[in-house]
Amino acid sequence: MSVDETVPVLIVGGGGSGLLASVVLADLGVESLLVERHPSTSRHPKAHILNARTMEVLAKHGLADEVYAAGSPPERSSAMVWLTSLGGDEPFDRKVLHRVDAYGGGALRERYAAASAYRHGNLGQLWLEPLLRRHAEERTPGGVRFHHELLDLTQDEAWVTARIRDRDTGRVYTVRALYVIGADGGKTVGAALGVRMAGTPTFSEWINLHVRSDFSAFLDHDDAVVNRVSALTGDGRFEHCGVVPMGPDSWGRSSREWTLMVTRSPGEAAALDDDAVVAGVRSTLKLPADHPMEVVSISRWPVEGTVADRFRVGRVFLVGDAAHRHPPSGALGLNTGMQDAHNLAWKLAAVLAGTAGPALLRSYEAERRPVAERVVRRALYSAFNQISMTAGTGVSPVGSPAWNRAQLTALFADTEDGETRRAILGEYFATNRITTEHLGLELGYDYADSPCVLPDGSAPPPRDPLGVDHHPSARPGHRLPHAWLRLGDERVHTHHLVRPGRFLLLAGAAGQGWVEAATAAGIDAYRVGPQPPSPTPPAEPPGSTPPAHGGDWSRLRGHDDDGAVLVRPDGVIAARAHRADAREGKSQWLDRALRVATGRTEPTTPTPEEGQQR
Ligand SMILES: Cc1cc2nc3c(=O)[nH]c(=O)nc-3n(C[C@H](O)[C@H](O)[C@H](O)COP(=O)(O)OP(=O)(O)OC[C@H]3O[C@@H](n4cnc5c(N)ncnc54)[C@H](O)[C@@H]3O)c2cc1C
């Protein structure tokens, strides 16, 4: 087959995962070609909550400030509120069933700020993707092609060969790439390679309406990132609808655009045309008949809970929805996809630059698949947990309309019984922190079992089975714990010191030798001592690097003053020396740790792909 173009990395799919991969690769000096079959980025708002880990990644590539500026201010996206309706005049209409601080907002702020320098962002994909696209295009002019579709691909031991159609002209051309990132949402690449999605197949369909409307008169609060309406209909059943402010220039109750979300069984959804969907949503929200609401678009999304049985086939890697798909509860889909892309990009860049061995690429699936499995399980628990919460109202799917109306009336009555019912309902709703407060899930995953992490024999930190509490740890394989450091006159945080594509060594106060060994190996390095007792730090011996100071870091690092941690370019601890070892010099330890972290140790049993590449 004749080849029209050759590129180191071909990215298939211009959603959040693919576009971020393009940006990160460009920042690491890797040329890539991204093809996206649609003429534009997403036409639907879709996912919007960006967690602290994603914001850390975006900050590393100079995107966080723009995302924060385009999205909602934190005080407009800090709670989740459950309501009985927007309109209506029954005794139980327009009531707040429950309100909770969510996604690092309100009373959660301090706990989240202790875990990361970056707060959650809130910006729908409709607005996020053009921002990512602009950055990708600026970094790789001509290398981001919308309305170009992957038709098929083949691979041998040296190359992947892809046929691509320019959908504007109809021209089909052939691209040869060393590696392919399948970021296509699972539409083409995985299936073409025989990858199977295992788990819970499609069990419901989400129907999202993107609307323009003024709902400010129906809402008394201004801080909800998500409102959820559970309305009792005329025939005494609960109908549910998410009401999500989407800005884009004013937020909270004065948002001009909204996503309204309903779920149906796949069979029911198929029987509903768009007019029926709109009428159903208006009725659930109990909107007055004359209340203006412009429907911009309606999207339908089959929801499953599945993980690909392989994240890699030869030279092709799957990221994002191509590798894992699950309900939106907990806002984990886009976040996990973008974090996949970040995990993979530095590895591809290092292998292409020759600073890492091909075995490093083996760690992508070893590290990201367990994360995806946990995320999918969590999203399913969260989705099904919604059922128990509304059951706590006493309204039953098998109750008579009269019974159900009586339950909801009693719930809001100003009586001792009403007070008790509301307290019990609060207990049900509190279980939803597994959806809105899961800091441990977002930041607490680890790659301790990765082949490219050097274990130090330490025990794992405690794990909160609910994923709510986060126990930061500098154990190899864990995310570099966040801590503020003083570097000369500057206050910086630990993740700030990690530069794209570069390893970082943080040594204890007595670690000048570590700094010298790391600097000789071309690694960024700092000594970090405890917070100095006085504004004037003690004089340092001549020729030594002045240490950074960080009280929290000294508590979190888990090594002695003459120990060190080696941090990967993606902000994950690769190795930790508890103290300087007299038998193995610092340079030797560092060399060994770097060999493991970059896949340059001989794998004991190479995979077929790696066998082919060497
Ligand atoms: C309709 C819909 C609504 C959603 N709503 C929500 C929501 O409300 N909340 C939430 O949390 N999550 C939602 N999600 C999920 C969330 O949007 C995804 O988790 C996220 O988009 C994953 O990003 P991605 O880049 O991995 O994949 P995608 O965003 O799916 O991007 C994949 C891209 O690949 C392109 N592509 C596919 N095949 C080819 C090919 N052969 N050649 C070139 N390009 C190709 C597609 O056109 C697409 O643009 C929704 C998803 C969908 C599909």
XYZ file of C-alpha atoms and ligand atoms in Angstrom:
667
model
C 0.000 0.000 0.000
C 1.459 3.397 -0.902
C 1.834 5.804 1.991
C 0.854 9.463 1.726
C 2.049 10.671 5.109
C 4.196 9.398 7.953
C 3.774 10.677 11.504
C 5.073 9.462 14.866
C 1.618 9.434 16.523
C -1.834 9.300 14.955
C -4.710 10.292 17.250
C -8.169 9.106 16.244
C -10.914 11.249 17.769
C -11.158 14.933 18.633
C -13.090 14.715 21.904
C -11.576 15.747 25.239
C -9.194 12.773 25.454
C -7.834 13.049 21.904
C -7.472 16.831 21.933
C -5.636 16.764 25.260
C -3.317 14.034 23.927
C -2.488 16.304 20.985
C -1.710 19.269 23.282
C 0.455 17.229 25.667
C 2.384 15.499 22.873
C 3.069 18.846 21.221
C 4.365 20.280 24.500
C 6.685 17.276 24.724
C 8.001 17.910 21.229
C 6.183 15.023 19.543
C 4.529 15.559 16.193
C 1.068 14.059 15.945
C -1.842 14.013 13.542
C -5.359 14.097 14.993
C -8.336 13.116 12.854
C -11.922 13.743 13.924
C -14.793 12.600 11.791
C -17.178 15.408 12.698
C -16.766 18.875 11.215
C -16.787 20.483 14.676
C -16.265 19.691 18.324
C -19.210 18.372 20.348
C -22.545 20.036 19.592
C -23.831 19.005 23.020
C -22.751 20.271 26.468
C -22.170 16.687 27.791
C -19.747 16.358 30.739
C -18.801 19.508 32.668
C -17.230 18.821 36.082
C -13.417 18.701 35.925
C -11.797 17.313 39.050
C -8.640 18.479 40.804
C -6.422 15.883 39.122
C -7.625 16.936 35.663
C -7.074 20.586 36.570
C -3.513 19.731 37.685
C -2.924 18.215 34.255
C -4.476 21.191 32.460
C -2.377 23.576 34.571
C 0.783 21.728 33.588
C 0.007 22.564 29.971
C -1.040 26.165 30.549
C -4.787 25.584 30.133
C -6.193 25.724 33.663
C -6.591 29.496 33.910
C -8.579 29.639 30.677
C -10.783 26.762 31.753
C -11.474 28.420 35.106
C -12.153 31.761 33.394
C -14.592 30.252 30.885
C -16.362 28.094 33.487
C -18.447 28.888 36.524
C -16.995 30.681 39.531
C -16.626 28.247 42.455
C -19.443 29.792 44.491
C -21.853 29.008 41.634
C -20.941 25.319 41.447
C -20.454 24.138 44.981
C -23.587 22.156 45.833
C -25.967 19.501 44.616
C -29.622 20.250 45.282
C -32.581 17.880 45.024
C -35.948 19.511 44.392
C -39.507 18.328 43.982
C -40.148 20.568 40.953
C -39.373 23.949 39.417
C -42.999 25.075 39.091
C -46.368 23.761 40.273
C -48.620 24.627 43.203
C -49.159 21.360 45.080
C -48.213 21.507 48.799
C -45.110 19.472 48.004
C -44.010 21.377 44.868
C -40.927 23.624 44.677
C -39.490 22.118 47.862
C -35.871 21.265 48.538
C -35.597 17.551 49.296
C -31.922 17.831 50.142
C -28.926 20.048 49.645
C -25.295 19.064 50.032
C -21.915 20.678 49.432
C -20.406 18.956 46.413
C -17.194 18.604 44.406
C -15.005 20.520 46.825
C -17.456 23.373 47.384
C -18.768 24.971 50.590
C -17.600 23.218 53.735
C -15.577 20.729 51.653
C -13.274 23.484 50.395
C -10.639 23.187 53.101
C -10.317 19.412 52.752
C -9.982 19.655 48.969
C -7.524 22.564 49.184
C -5.333 20.450 51.463
C -5.198 17.776 48.753
C -4.496 19.857 45.633
C -3.580 23.389 44.652
C -6.344 23.202 42.018
C -10.066 23.401 42.686
C -12.659 21.713 40.508
C -13.485 23.331 37.182
C -16.978 23.418 35.689
C -17.246 23.868 31.936
C -19.379 21.837 29.523
C -17.674 19.987 26.682
C -19.477 22.252 24.230
C -17.176 25.054 25.456
C -14.177 23.032 26.693
C -13.502 21.195 23.439
C -13.142 24.325 21.244
C -10.679 25.671 23.815
C -8.653 22.441 23.651
C -8.944 22.389 19.864
C -7.590 25.941 19.577
C -4.597 25.043 21.724
C -3.989 21.828 19.793
C -4.155 23.683 16.459
C -1.851 26.453 17.656
C 0.718 23.891 18.777
C 0.423 21.629 15.710
C -0.668 23.706 12.707
C -2.161 21.400 10.073
C -2.029 18.447 12.459
C -5.595 18.667 13.755
C -8.001 17.669 11.010
C -11.715 17.845 11.620
C -14.057 16.159 9.141
C -11.409 13.504 8.518
C -12.429 9.983 9.381
C -10.406 6.867 10.109
C -11.718 4.125 7.811
C -9.539 1.224 8.916
C -6.086 0.341 10.150
C -3.570 -2.486 9.956
C -0.285 -2.956 11.774
C 2.939 -4.907 11.508
C 5.962 -4.986 13.777
C 7.147 -1.538 12.666
C 4.133 0.601 11.723
C 0.419 1.146 11.917
C -1.092 2.006 8.561
C -4.391 3.865 8.583
C -6.765 4.821 5.772
C -8.389 8.171 6.322
C -11.123 9.904 4.379
C -11.302 13.666 4.025
C -15.067 14.044 4.320
C -15.028 17.465 2.619
C -13.403 16.234 -0.584
C -13.969 12.484 -0.404
C -10.231 11.869 -0.867
C -8.948 8.752 0.876
C -5.310 8.879 1.981
C -2.960 6.600 3.859
C -1.088 7.563 7.014
C 1.709 5.499 8.517
C 2.321 6.012 12.240
C 4.621 4.505 14.830
C 1.825 4.622 17.398
C -1.925 5.244 17.360
C -4.032 6.652 20.176
C -7.600 5.421 19.820
C -9.599 8.272 21.408
C -12.684 7.624 19.321
C -15.176 6.955 22.117
C -15.144 3.287 21.117
C -16.673 3.864 17.714
C -14.058 2.289 15.392
C -10.582 1.460 16.629
C -11.212 -1.035 19.427
C -13.752 -3.063 17.498
C -11.464 -3.159 14.444
C -8.742 -4.696 16.623
C -11.033 -7.256 18.226
C -11.172 -5.510 21.619
C -14.210 -6.495 23.672
C -15.998 -4.300 26.201
C -16.653 -6.389 29.323
C -19.094 -5.589 32.123
C -22.650 -4.303 32.274
C -23.999 -3.704 28.771
C -26.348 -0.814 27.957
C -28.992 -0.692 30.678
C -30.472 2.758 30.149
C -30.459 5.653 27.781
C -29.738 9.196 28.869
C -31.555 11.844 26.937
C -29.931 15.262 27.309
C -31.713 18.421 26.218
C -29.587 21.510 25.736
C -31.974 24.421 26.286
C -31.983 28.195 26.616
C -34.354 29.419 29.273
C -34.616 31.678 32.285
C -35.243 29.427 35.283
C -34.167 32.052 37.834
C -37.713 32.606 39.085
C -38.036 28.903 39.956
C -34.846 28.541 41.992
C -34.048 30.110 45.351
C -30.406 28.996 45.499
C -27.480 30.074 43.391
C -24.756 27.542 44.130
C -25.884 24.282 42.493
C -23.544 22.631 40.034
C -26.356 20.120 39.489
C -30.037 20.276 40.468
C -32.010 17.066 40.464
C -35.773 17.242 40.283
C -37.823 14.287 41.550
C -41.389 15.315 40.843
C -44.586 13.541 41.799
C -46.741 13.361 38.696
C -50.539 13.458 38.560
C -50.708 9.665 38.690
C -48.559 9.565 41.840
C -45.223 8.411 40.372
C -41.824 10.000 40.650
C -40.308 11.379 37.445
C -36.689 12.500 37.620
C -34.854 15.166 35.648
C -31.398 16.683 36.072
C -31.332 20.476 35.691
C -27.734 21.545 35.119
C -26.696 25.191 34.766
C -24.360 25.550 31.787
C -23.633 29.291 31.875
C -22.063 30.247 29.620
C -21.648 33.860 30.817
C -23.773 33.947 33.950
C -24.115 30.965 36.242
C -26.191 29.501 39.031
C -29.873 30.346 38.855
C -29.184 33.068 36.270
C -27.575 30.682 33.772
C -28.941 31.258 30.306
C -28.256 27.730 29.076
C -29.036 24.426 30.758
C -28.798 20.702 30.253
C -31.959 18.825 31.208
C -31.310 15.114 31.642
C -33.732 12.228 31.793
C -33.153 8.482 31.705
C -35.291 5.831 30.153
C -34.911 2.125 29.484
C -33.527 1.609 25.978
C -36.933 0.350 24.779
C -38.836 3.327 26.220
C -36.326 5.794 24.815
C -36.657 4.372 21.314
C -40.409 4.930 21.438
C -40.072 8.608 22.395
C -39.671 11.159 19.623
C -38.121 14.545 20.379
C -41.498 16.283 20.826
C -42.511 13.683 23.389
C -39.188 14.139 25.199
C -39.658 17.908 25.442
C -43.288 17.581 26.565
C -42.247 14.988 29.183
C -39.489 17.197 30.587
C -41.741 20.251 30.783
C -44.321 18.194 32.626
C -41.737 16.703 35.064
C -40.373 20.151 35.904
C -43.956 21.480 36.145
C -43.041 24.459 34.004
C -45.938 26.855 33.286
C -47.283 26.184 29.772
C -46.239 29.627 28.567
C -42.722 29.586 30.038
C -40.287 30.141 27.129
C -37.743 27.352 26.604
C -35.739 27.093 23.383
C -34.474 23.571 22.702
C -31.014 23.902 21.129
C -30.284 20.191 20.719
C -31.253 16.776 22.018
C -28.679 14.012 22.413
C -29.234 10.392 23.285
C -26.593 8.437 25.103
C -26.764 4.678 25.704
C -25.322 4.129 29.176
C -23.350 1.019 30.067
C -20.706 0.060 32.616
C -17.899 -1.550 30.662
C -14.106 -1.718 30.443
C -12.106 -2.814 27.396
C -10.493 -6.228 27.808
C -7.274 -4.711 26.410
C -6.092 -1.098 26.466
C -3.352 -1.857 23.970
C -3.085 -3.954 20.847
C 0.432 -3.809 19.462
C 1.151 -0.193 18.630
C -2.417 1.010 19.237
C -3.570 2.335 22.636
C -7.134 3.034 23.729
C -7.959 6.045 25.930
C -11.141 7.605 27.303
C -14.549 6.253 26.346
C -12.815 3.945 23.880
C -11.482 2.073 26.927
C -14.192 2.546 29.570
C -17.810 3.681 29.489
C -20.106 4.232 32.444
C -22.947 6.385 33.823
C -22.174 10.070 34.387
C -22.872 9.918 38.153
C -19.807 11.351 39.850
C -18.500 13.055 36.712
C -15.741 10.534 36.159
C -15.904 9.841 32.395
C -14.198 12.791 30.763
C -11.852 13.173 33.752
C -10.649 9.576 33.510
C -10.243 9.894 29.727
C -8.123 13.020 29.935
C -6.021 11.441 32.663
C -5.504 8.349 30.458
C -4.210 10.609 27.691
C -1.842 12.315 30.116
C -0.528 8.989 31.440
C 0.138 7.725 27.916
C 1.532 10.858 26.266
C 4.734 11.271 28.304
C 5.479 7.572 27.866
C 5.100 7.732 24.083
C 7.227 10.899 24.023
C 9.980 9.284 26.099
C 10.026 6.107 23.998
C 10.086 8.120 20.761
C 12.916 10.293 22.105
C 14.872 7.168 23.057
C 15.024 8.121 26.748
C 12.752 5.207 27.678
C 12.500 1.619 26.541
C 9.416 0.245 24.765
C 8.656 -1.716 27.939
C 7.504 1.586 29.486
C 4.467 1.392 27.221
C 3.484 -1.837 28.919
C 2.762 0.171 32.064
C -0.066 2.124 30.387
C -2.581 -0.711 30.604
C -1.131 -1.985 33.905
C -1.714 1.442 35.464
C -4.894 2.723 33.843
C -7.024 -0.410 33.566
C -7.417 -0.879 37.360
C -8.305 2.820 37.631
C -10.946 2.420 34.925
C -12.391 -0.689 36.576
C -12.741 1.133 39.888
C -14.291 4.175 38.221
C -16.834 2.068 36.331
C -17.837 0.197 39.484
C -18.196 3.479 41.363
C -20.285 5.124 38.652
C -22.629 2.123 38.702
C -22.986 2.215 42.512
C -23.683 5.942 42.293
C -26.255 5.549 39.540
C -28.144 2.850 41.411
C -27.858 4.703 44.706
C -30.200 7.352 43.292
C -33.004 4.786 43.595
C -32.542 4.330 47.334
C -32.460 8.059 47.981
C -35.822 8.792 46.458
C -37.221 5.637 48.067
C -36.418 7.369 51.364
C -39.267 9.800 50.722
C -41.776 6.996 51.237
C -42.999 7.376 47.652
C -43.162 3.886 46.202
C -43.381 2.744 42.590
C -46.069 0.273 43.690
C -47.892 2.720 46.004
C -51.281 4.086 44.966
C -51.322 7.711 43.774
C -53.179 8.659 46.963
C -50.586 6.935 49.175
C -47.695 8.568 47.352
C -49.223 12.041 47.491
C -49.874 11.569 51.215
C -46.234 10.504 51.760
C -44.835 13.567 50.077
C -47.299 15.900 51.808
C -46.358 14.402 55.189
C -42.651 14.782 54.407
C -42.936 18.553 54.235
C -45.517 18.978 57.020
C -44.576 21.237 59.910
C -45.106 18.435 62.422
C -42.990 16.134 64.566
C -43.690 13.371 62.046
C -42.556 15.600 59.172
C -39.387 16.504 61.028
C -38.583 12.827 61.632
C -39.283 11.928 58.009
C -36.956 14.690 56.815
C -34.224 13.560 59.203
C -34.509 9.977 57.923
C -34.482 11.193 54.335
C -31.300 13.146 55.113
C -29.651 9.871 56.126
C -30.524 8.363 52.747
C -29.191 11.374 50.894
C -25.976 11.355 52.919
C -25.038 8.115 51.139
C -24.761 10.178 47.964
C -21.382 11.492 49.122
C -20.013 8.509 47.178
C -20.988 10.614 44.140
C -20.258 14.192 45.125
C -17.459 14.003 47.667
C -15.192 11.194 46.482
C -11.823 12.845 46.895
C -10.245 9.488 47.766
C -11.434 8.052 44.459
C -10.290 11.074 42.432
C -6.808 11.432 43.918
C -6.188 8.236 45.843
C -5.663 5.747 43.020
C -2.185 4.328 42.714
C 0.064 2.480 40.307
C 1.983 0.587 43.007
C 1.705 -2.650 41.013
C 3.026 -1.081 37.814
C 6.080 -2.731 36.247
C 7.573 0.762 35.960
C 7.422 1.659 39.649
C 10.182 0.634 42.076
C 8.538 -0.646 45.267
C 10.076 0.358 48.591
C 8.433 -2.349 50.675
C 6.193 0.100 52.551
C 2.584 -0.716 53.349
C -0.143 1.037 51.369
C -1.897 3.950 53.110
C -5.372 3.313 54.545
C -8.053 3.083 51.870
C -11.529 4.431 52.494
C -13.796 1.845 50.826
C -16.273 4.645 50.093
C -13.559 6.604 48.286
C -14.546 9.724 50.228
C -11.451 10.206 52.402
C -8.112 10.716 50.741
C -4.885 9.613 52.432
C -2.034 11.231 50.505
C 1.134 9.158 50.382
C 4.563 9.438 48.803
C 4.721 5.645 48.504
C 5.995 4.607 45.068
C 3.126 4.459 42.575
C 1.022 7.107 44.323
C 0.318 10.636 43.132
C 2.879 13.094 44.476
C 1.143 14.492 47.583
C 0.289 18.159 47.390
C 2.145 20.426 49.800
C 3.143 24.064 49.781
C 6.877 24.774 49.799
C 8.851 27.956 50.207
C 11.482 28.282 47.513
C 13.483 31.399 48.277
C 10.847 34.129 48.375
C 8.370 32.148 46.311
C 5.562 29.944 47.605
C 5.167 26.978 45.284
C 3.380 23.677 45.524
C 4.925 20.270 44.952
C 3.191 19.694 41.591
C 4.425 23.057 40.375
C 7.971 21.663 40.482
C 7.141 18.833 38.045
C 7.851 20.054 34.526
C 6.299 18.391 31.460
C 8.436 15.507 30.239
C 10.929 15.756 33.102
C 11.645 13.645 36.149
C 11.967 15.430 39.485
C 13.875 14.474 42.600
C 12.863 15.843 46.000
C 15.465 15.114 48.659
C 15.461 15.733 52.385
C 17.336 18.625 53.984
C 20.540 16.564 54.224
C 20.252 15.512 50.589
C 22.761 17.737 48.821
C 24.377 14.559 47.474
C 21.031 13.532 45.987
C 20.699 16.887 44.280
C 24.174 16.538 42.804
C 23.521 12.977 41.594
C 20.190 14.011 40.064
C 21.588 17.113 38.413
C 24.354 14.999 36.881
C 21.638 12.696 35.495
C 19.793 15.685 33.979
C 16.944 15.598 36.491
C 15.332 18.590 38.208
C 16.161 18.350 41.894
C 15.458 20.180 45.149
C 16.309 19.673 48.766
C 13.284 20.253 50.969
C 13.783 20.899 54.657
C 11.261 21.532 57.397
C 9.779 25.000 57.720
C 12.609 27.226 59.027
C 12.008 28.243 62.645
C 12.819 31.867 61.907
C 12.480 34.069 58.816
C 16.241 33.793 58.399
C 17.197 30.242 57.477
C 20.490 28.985 58.875
C 23.558 29.469 56.682
C 24.191 26.618 54.248
C 27.609 25.093 53.656
C 29.314 26.712 50.635
C 28.393 25.187 47.282
C 25.136 23.591 48.437
C 21.760 24.293 46.841
C 19.546 26.266 49.232
C 16.734 23.992 50.357
C 13.068 24.581 49.794
C 11.016 24.461 52.973
C 7.765 22.690 53.544
C 6.244 21.669 56.842
C 3.577 19.428 55.325
C 5.919 17.833 52.840
C 8.239 16.707 55.613
C 5.261 14.929 57.190
C 4.031 13.418 53.910
C 7.251 12.325 52.224
C 7.825 9.227 54.388
C 11.633 9.312 54.239
C 14.481 10.577 56.409
C 16.380 13.809 55.950
C 18.915 11.951 53.821
C 16.279 10.153 51.727
C 14.591 11.210 48.484
C 11.646 10.583 46.159
C 11.860 10.359 42.386
C 8.762 11.785 40.678
C 7.716 10.920 37.115
C 6.797 13.558 34.541
C 3.115 12.833 35.217
C 3.428 13.667 38.924
C 3.509 10.084 40.189
C 6.149 8.842 42.646
C 8.398 6.402 40.757
C 10.694 5.435 43.634
C 11.564 6.413 47.205
C 14.839 6.010 49.073
C 14.143 6.145 52.792
C 17.698 7.133 53.619
C 21.004 7.271 51.832
C 22.239 3.712 51.544
C 26.012 3.373 52.118
C 26.184 0.136 50.096
C 24.472 1.536 47.029
C 25.606 5.060 46.202
C 23.044 7.719 45.363
C 23.947 7.728 41.677
C 23.564 3.965 41.486
C 20.181 4.062 43.246
C 19.005 6.818 40.952
C 20.196 4.939 37.905
C 18.353 1.799 39.027
C 15.171 3.752 39.819
C 15.276 5.548 36.477
C 15.816 2.295 34.585
C 12.681 0.834 36.154
C 10.687 4.054 35.699
C 11.573 4.309 32.023
C 11.185 0.645 31.114
C 14.899 0.173 30.498
C 15.285 -2.843 32.737
C 15.117 -6.066 30.774
C 11.559 -7.300 31.150
C 11.715 -10.890 32.351
C 9.105 -12.043 29.852
C 8.598 -9.536 27.051
C 5.084 -9.200 25.682
C 4.650 -10.176 22.007
C 4.446 -6.473 21.087
C 7.639 -5.571 22.930
C 9.356 -8.608 21.497
C 8.542 -7.277 18.050
C 9.774 -3.799 18.817
C 13.211 -4.623 20.084
C -24.313 12.103 23.673
C -23.459 12.037 24.901
C -23.844 12.739 26.033
C -23.055 12.691 27.152
N -23.462 13.382 28.239
C -22.707 13.345 29.359
C -23.109 14.059 30.502
O -24.139 14.704 30.503
N -22.317 14.006 31.608
C -21.165 13.266 31.632
O -20.475 13.233 32.654
N -20.768 12.572 30.549
C -21.502 12.602 29.425
N -21.115 11.901 28.339
C -19.854 11.162 28.428
C -18.671 12.044 28.175
O -19.019 12.989 27.207
C -17.491 11.166 27.745
O -17.045 10.455 28.883
C -16.352 11.963 27.142
O -16.785 12.686 26.024
C -15.234 11.019 26.713
O -14.309 11.718 25.931
P -13.511 10.975 24.783
O -12.656 12.026 24.159
O -12.849 9.777 25.350
O -14.592 10.456 23.755
P -15.631 11.278 22.880
O -15.978 12.560 23.531
O -16.730 10.323 22.577
O -14.837 11.626 21.565
C -14.569 10.652 20.602
C -14.463 11.341 19.261
O -13.992 10.402 18.299
C -14.621 10.688 17.070
N -14.547 9.498 16.210
C -15.184 8.321 16.373
N -14.855 7.487 15.372
C -13.997 8.154 14.566
C -13.318 7.816 13.364
N -13.474 6.628 12.808
N -12.505 8.736 12.807
C -12.339 9.962 13.370
N -12.990 10.330 14.503
C -13.790 9.435 15.098
C -16.043 11.042 17.486
O -16.688 11.774 16.472
C -15.803 11.830 18.754
O -15.739 13.216 18.520
C -21.870 11.924 27.183
C -21.486 11.222 26.053
C -22.268 11.271 24.926
C -21.831 10.482 23.724
